[in-house]
Short mmCIF file of C-alpha atoms in Angstrom, two decimals:
data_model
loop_
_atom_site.label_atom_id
_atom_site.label_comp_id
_atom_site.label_asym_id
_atom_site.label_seq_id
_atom_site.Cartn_x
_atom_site.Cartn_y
_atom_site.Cartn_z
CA UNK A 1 -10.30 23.60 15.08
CA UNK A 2 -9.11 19.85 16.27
CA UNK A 3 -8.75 18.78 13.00
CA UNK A 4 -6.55 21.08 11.95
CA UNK A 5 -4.54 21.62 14.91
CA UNK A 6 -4.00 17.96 14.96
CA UNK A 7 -2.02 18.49 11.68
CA UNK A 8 0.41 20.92 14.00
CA UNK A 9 1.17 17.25 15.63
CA UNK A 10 1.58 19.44 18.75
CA UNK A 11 -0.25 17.13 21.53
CA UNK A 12 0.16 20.14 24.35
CA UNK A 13 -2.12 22.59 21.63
CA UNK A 14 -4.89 19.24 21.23
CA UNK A 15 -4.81 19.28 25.14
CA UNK A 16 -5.76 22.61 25.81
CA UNK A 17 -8.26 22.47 23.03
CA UNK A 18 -9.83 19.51 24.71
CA UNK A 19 -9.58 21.76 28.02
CA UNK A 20 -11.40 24.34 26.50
CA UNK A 21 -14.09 21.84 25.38
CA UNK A 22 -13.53 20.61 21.82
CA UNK A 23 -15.33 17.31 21.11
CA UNK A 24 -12.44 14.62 20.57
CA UNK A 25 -15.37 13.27 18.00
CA UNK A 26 -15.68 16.21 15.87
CA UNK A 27 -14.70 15.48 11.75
CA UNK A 28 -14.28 17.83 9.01
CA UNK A 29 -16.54 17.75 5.36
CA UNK A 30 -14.46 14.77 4.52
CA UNK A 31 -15.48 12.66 7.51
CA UNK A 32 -11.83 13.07 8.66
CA UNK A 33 -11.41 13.28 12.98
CA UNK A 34 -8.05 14.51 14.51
CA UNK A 35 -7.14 10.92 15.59
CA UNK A 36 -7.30 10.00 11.77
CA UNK A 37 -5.16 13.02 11.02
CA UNK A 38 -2.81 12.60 13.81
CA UNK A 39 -2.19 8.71 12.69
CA UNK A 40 -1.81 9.98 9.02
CA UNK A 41 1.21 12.34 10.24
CA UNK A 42 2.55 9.78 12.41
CA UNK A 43 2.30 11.66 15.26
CA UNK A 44 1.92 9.61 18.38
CA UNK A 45 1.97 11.39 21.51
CA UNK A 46 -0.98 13.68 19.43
CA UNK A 47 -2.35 10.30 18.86
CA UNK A 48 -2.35 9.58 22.66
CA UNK A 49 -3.66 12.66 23.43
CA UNK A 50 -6.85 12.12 21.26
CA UNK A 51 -7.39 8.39 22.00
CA UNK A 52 -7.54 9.07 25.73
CA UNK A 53 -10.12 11.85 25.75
CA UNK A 54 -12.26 9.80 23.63
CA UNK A 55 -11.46 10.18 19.92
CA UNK A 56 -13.49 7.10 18.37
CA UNK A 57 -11.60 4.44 16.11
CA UNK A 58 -13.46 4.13 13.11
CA UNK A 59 -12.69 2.30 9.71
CA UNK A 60 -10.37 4.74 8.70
CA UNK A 61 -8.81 5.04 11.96
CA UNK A 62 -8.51 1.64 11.95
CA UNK A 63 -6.25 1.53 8.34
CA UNK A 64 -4.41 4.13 9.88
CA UNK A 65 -3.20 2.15 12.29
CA UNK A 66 -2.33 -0.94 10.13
CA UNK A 67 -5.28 -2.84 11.95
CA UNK A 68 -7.20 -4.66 9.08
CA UNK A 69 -9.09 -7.07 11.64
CA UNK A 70 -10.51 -3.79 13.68
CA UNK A 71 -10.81 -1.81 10.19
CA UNK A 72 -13.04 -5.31 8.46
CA UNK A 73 -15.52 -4.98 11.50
CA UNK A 74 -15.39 -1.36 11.31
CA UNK A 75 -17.45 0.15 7.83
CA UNK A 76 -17.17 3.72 6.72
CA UNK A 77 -19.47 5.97 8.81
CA UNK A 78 -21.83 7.60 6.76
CA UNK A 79 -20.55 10.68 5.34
CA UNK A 80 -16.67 9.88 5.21
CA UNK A 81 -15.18 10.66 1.98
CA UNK A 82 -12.42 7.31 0.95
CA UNK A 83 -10.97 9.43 -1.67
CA UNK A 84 -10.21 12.75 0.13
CA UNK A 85 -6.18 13.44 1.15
CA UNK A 86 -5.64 13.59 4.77
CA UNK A 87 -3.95 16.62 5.87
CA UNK A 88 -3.82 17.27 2.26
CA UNK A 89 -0.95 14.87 1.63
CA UNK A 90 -2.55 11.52 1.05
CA UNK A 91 -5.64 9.78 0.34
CA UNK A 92 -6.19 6.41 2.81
CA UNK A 93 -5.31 4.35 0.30
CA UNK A 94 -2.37 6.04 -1.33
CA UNK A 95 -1.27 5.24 2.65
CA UNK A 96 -1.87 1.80 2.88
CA UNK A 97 -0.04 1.04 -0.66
CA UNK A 98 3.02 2.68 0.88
CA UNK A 99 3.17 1.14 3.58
CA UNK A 100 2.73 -2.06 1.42
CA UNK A 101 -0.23 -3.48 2.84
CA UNK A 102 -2.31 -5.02 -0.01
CA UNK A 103 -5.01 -6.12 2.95
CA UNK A 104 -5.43 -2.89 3.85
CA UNK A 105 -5.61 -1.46 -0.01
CA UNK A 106 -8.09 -4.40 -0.25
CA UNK A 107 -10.89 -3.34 2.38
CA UNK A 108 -10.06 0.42 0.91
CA UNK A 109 -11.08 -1.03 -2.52
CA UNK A 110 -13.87 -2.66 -1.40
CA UNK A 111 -15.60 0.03 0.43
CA UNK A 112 -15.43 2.11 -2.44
CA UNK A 113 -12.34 3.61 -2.55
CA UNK A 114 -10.90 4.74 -6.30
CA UNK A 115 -8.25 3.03 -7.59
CA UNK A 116 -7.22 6.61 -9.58
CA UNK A 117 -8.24 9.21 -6.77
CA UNK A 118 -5.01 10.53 -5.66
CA UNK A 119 -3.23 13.90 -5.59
CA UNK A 120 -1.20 16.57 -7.49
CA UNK A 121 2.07 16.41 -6.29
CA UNK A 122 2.47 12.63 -5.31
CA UNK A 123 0.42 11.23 -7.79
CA UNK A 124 -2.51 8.08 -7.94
CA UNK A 125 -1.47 5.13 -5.62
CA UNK A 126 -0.14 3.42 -9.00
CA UNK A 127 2.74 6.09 -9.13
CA UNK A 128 2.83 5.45 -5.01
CA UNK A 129 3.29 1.65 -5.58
CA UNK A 130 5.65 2.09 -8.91
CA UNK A 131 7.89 4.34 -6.98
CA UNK A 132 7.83 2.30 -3.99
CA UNK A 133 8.75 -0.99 -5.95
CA UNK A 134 5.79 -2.74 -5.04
CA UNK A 135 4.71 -4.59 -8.59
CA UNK A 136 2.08 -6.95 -6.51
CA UNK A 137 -0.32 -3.76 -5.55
CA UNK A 138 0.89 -2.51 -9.08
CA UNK A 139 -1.08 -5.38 -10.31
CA UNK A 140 -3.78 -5.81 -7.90
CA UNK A 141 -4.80 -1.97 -8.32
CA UNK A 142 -4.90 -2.48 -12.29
CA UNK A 143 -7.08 -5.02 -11.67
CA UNK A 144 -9.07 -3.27 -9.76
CA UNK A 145 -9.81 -1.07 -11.95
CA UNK A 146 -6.50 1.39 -11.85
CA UNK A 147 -5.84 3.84 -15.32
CA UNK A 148 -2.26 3.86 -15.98
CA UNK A 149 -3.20 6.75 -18.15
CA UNK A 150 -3.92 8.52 -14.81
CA UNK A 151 -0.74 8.36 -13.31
CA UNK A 152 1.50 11.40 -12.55
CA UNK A 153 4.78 10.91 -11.63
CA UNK A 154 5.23 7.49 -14.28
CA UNK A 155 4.47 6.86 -17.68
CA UNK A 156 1.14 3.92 -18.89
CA UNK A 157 4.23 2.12 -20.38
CA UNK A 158 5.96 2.19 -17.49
CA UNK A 159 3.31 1.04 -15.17
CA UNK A 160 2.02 -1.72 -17.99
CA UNK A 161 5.60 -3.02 -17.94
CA UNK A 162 5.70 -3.78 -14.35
CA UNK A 163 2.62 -4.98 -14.30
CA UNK A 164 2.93 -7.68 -16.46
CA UNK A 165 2.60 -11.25 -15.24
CA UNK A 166 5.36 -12.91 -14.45
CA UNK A 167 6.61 -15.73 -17.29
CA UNK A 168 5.25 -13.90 -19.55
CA UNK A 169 7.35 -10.93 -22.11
CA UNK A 170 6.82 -7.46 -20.73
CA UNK A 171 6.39 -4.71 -22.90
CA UNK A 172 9.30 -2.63 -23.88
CA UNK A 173 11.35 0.09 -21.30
CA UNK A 174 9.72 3.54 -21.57
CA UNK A 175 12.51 6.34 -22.49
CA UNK A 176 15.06 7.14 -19.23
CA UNK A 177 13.35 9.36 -16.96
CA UNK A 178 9.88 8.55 -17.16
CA UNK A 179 9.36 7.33 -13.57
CA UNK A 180 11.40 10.46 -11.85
CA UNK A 181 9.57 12.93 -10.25
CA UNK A 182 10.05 16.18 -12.20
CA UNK A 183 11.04 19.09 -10.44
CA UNK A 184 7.80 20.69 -10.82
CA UNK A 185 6.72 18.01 -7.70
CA UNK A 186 10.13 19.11 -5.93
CA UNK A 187 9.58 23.25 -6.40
CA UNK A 188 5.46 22.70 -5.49
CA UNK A 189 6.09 20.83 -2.04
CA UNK A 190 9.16 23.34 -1.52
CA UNK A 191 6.99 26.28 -1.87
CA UNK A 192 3.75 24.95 0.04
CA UNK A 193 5.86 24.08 3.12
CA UNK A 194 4.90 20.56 2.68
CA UNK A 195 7.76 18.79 4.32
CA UNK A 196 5.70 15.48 4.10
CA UNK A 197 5.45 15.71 0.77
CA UNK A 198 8.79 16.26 0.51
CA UNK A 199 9.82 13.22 2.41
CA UNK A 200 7.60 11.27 0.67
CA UNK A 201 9.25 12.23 -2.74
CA UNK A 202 12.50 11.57 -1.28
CA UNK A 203 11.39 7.64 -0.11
CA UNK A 204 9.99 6.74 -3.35
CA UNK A 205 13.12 7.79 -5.47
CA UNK A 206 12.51 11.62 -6.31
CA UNK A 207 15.95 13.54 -6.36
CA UNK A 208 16.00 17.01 -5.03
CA UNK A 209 17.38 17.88 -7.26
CA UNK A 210 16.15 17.28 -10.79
CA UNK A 211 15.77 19.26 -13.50
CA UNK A 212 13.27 20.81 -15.62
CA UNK A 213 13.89 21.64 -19.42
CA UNK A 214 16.18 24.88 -18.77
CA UNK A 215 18.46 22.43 -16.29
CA UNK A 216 17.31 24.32 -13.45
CA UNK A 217 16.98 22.56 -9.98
CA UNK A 218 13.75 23.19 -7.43
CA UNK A 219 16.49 25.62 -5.29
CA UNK A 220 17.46 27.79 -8.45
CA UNK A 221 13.64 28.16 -9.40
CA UNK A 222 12.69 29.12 -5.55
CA UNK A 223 15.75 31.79 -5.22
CA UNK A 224 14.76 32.80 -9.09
CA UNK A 225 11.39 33.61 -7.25
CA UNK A 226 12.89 34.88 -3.82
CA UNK A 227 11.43 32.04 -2.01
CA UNK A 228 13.65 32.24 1.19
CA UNK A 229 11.41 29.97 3.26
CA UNK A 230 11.33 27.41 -0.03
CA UNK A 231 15.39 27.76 -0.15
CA UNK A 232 15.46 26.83 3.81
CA UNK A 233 13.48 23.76 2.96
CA UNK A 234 14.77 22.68 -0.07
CA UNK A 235 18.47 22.93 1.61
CA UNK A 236 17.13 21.25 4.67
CA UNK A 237 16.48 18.59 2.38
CA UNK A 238 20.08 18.21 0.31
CA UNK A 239 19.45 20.28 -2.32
CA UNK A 240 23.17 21.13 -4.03
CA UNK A 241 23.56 24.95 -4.16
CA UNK A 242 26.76 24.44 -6.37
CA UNK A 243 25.13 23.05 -8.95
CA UNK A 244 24.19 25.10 -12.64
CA UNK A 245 21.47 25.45 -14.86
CA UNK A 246 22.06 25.51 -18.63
CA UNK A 247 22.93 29.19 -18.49
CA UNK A 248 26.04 28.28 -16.12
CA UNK A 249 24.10 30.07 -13.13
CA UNK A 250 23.83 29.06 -10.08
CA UNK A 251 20.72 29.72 -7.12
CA UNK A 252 23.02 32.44 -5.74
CA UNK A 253 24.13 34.19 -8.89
CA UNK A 254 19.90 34.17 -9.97
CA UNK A 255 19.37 35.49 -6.41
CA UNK A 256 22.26 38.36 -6.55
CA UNK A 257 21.08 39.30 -10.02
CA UNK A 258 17.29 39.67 -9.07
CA UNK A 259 18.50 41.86 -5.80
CA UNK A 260 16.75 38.81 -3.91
CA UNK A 261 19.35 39.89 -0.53
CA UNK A 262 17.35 37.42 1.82
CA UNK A 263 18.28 34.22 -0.22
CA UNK A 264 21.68 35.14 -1.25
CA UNK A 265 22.79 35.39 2.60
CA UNK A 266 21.04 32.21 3.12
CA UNK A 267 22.86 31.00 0.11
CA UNK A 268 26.46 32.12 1.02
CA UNK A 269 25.66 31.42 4.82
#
């Protein structure tokens, strides 16, 4: 129960928890503690909350916080899965190639950590460091072992392009579009909630509003569907209600015509 109220981020719900008697050490079948989970989220007064009743700082802890030093004299307890997302969002080492910390990726890599493991709506940490701009952990993670052919969000000719050494040709651009996050990513992250992943889409590039095949945008597929909540989020997050798909409809006029009444008065609101 700490681990997953930690993902609330609500420090006064860890409190009573720890009133009540939950063990600040507990982890979940990952190997993943609340204090790791709370760090992931970057939520620091749950942080706090966990490190003063006793939550331990382990290795991943320790990458969590950007500490390599603490993280180098700190191996993986028995047990803890490297390639398992935190909260669901991102694995340890997707996190420390966003945060562009190639020491941290390093000691990640070295403990066994996969270069590919990653997950479905952000991607491997090559799309992370591709859509973050980073070309040095491009490299280093192809060279430790990395499968552009595993990538998600960009294209192996993409990610083969950047990674080429400098002085020497790279290989030719891959056709417009192949490193934008398709609105598949967008709708997914609307629909779980998953403001994170949202946000995270958002810093490495993704548009809210993309389009899939039909031209339709995340917010026309989610009041298509009568996703209120999903319309809330995605609106929260810039989407354009004005805009049309190839039919010359707009989210509202899909919501009116499927009687979906609870997303057209969010829509006209």
């Amino acid at each position: 129960p700490l681990v997953a109220a930690a993902e609330s981020g609500d420090p006064r719900l860890l409190q009573h928890l720890l009133d009540l008697g939950a063990d600040p050490a507990a982890r979940n079948r990952f190997g993943h503690g609340a204090l790791l989970v709370a760090l992931t989220a970057e939520s620091l007064p749950a942080a706090a909350v966990l490190t003063r009743a006793g939550a331990p700082i382990g290795f991943l802890e320790a990458v969590a916080m950007g500490d390599a030093e603490r993280a180098a004299s700190s191996p993986p307890t028995p047990g803890t899965v490297l390639d398992a997302p935190i909260a669901g969002l991102e694995t340890p080492l997707m996190g420390a190639v966003a945060r562009g910390r190639a020491d941290l990726a390093l000691l990640l890599l070295d403990a066994g950590a996969s270069p590919d493991a990653g997950t479905a709506v952000i991607g491997t940490p090559l799309d992370v460091a591709a859509l973050t701009g980073q070309d040095d952990l491009l490299r280093l993670l192809i060279e430790r072992g990395a499968d552009p052919s595993r990538a998600v969000r960009v294209s192996p000719a993409e990610l083969r392009r950047r990674a080429h050494t400098p002085g020497e040709t790279p290989p030719p651009l891959p056709p417009l579009g192949a490193v934008r996050p398709d609105t598949e990513a967008v709708y997914a992250a609307a629909v779980a909630g998953d403001d994170r992943a949202l946000t995270f889409l958002r810093l490495c590039g993704g548009e809210v509003d993309v389009r899939d095949d039909d031209g339709r945008t995340a917010l026309i597929r989610a009041a298509d569907d009568g996703d209120a909540p999903a319309v809330r989020r995605l609106l929260a997050f810039g989407a354009d209600p004005a805009l049309r798909g190839h039919d010359g409809r707009r989210a509202v006029d899909r919501a009116r015509e499927r009687g979906r009444d609870a997303v057209v008065q969010i829509l006209e609101g």
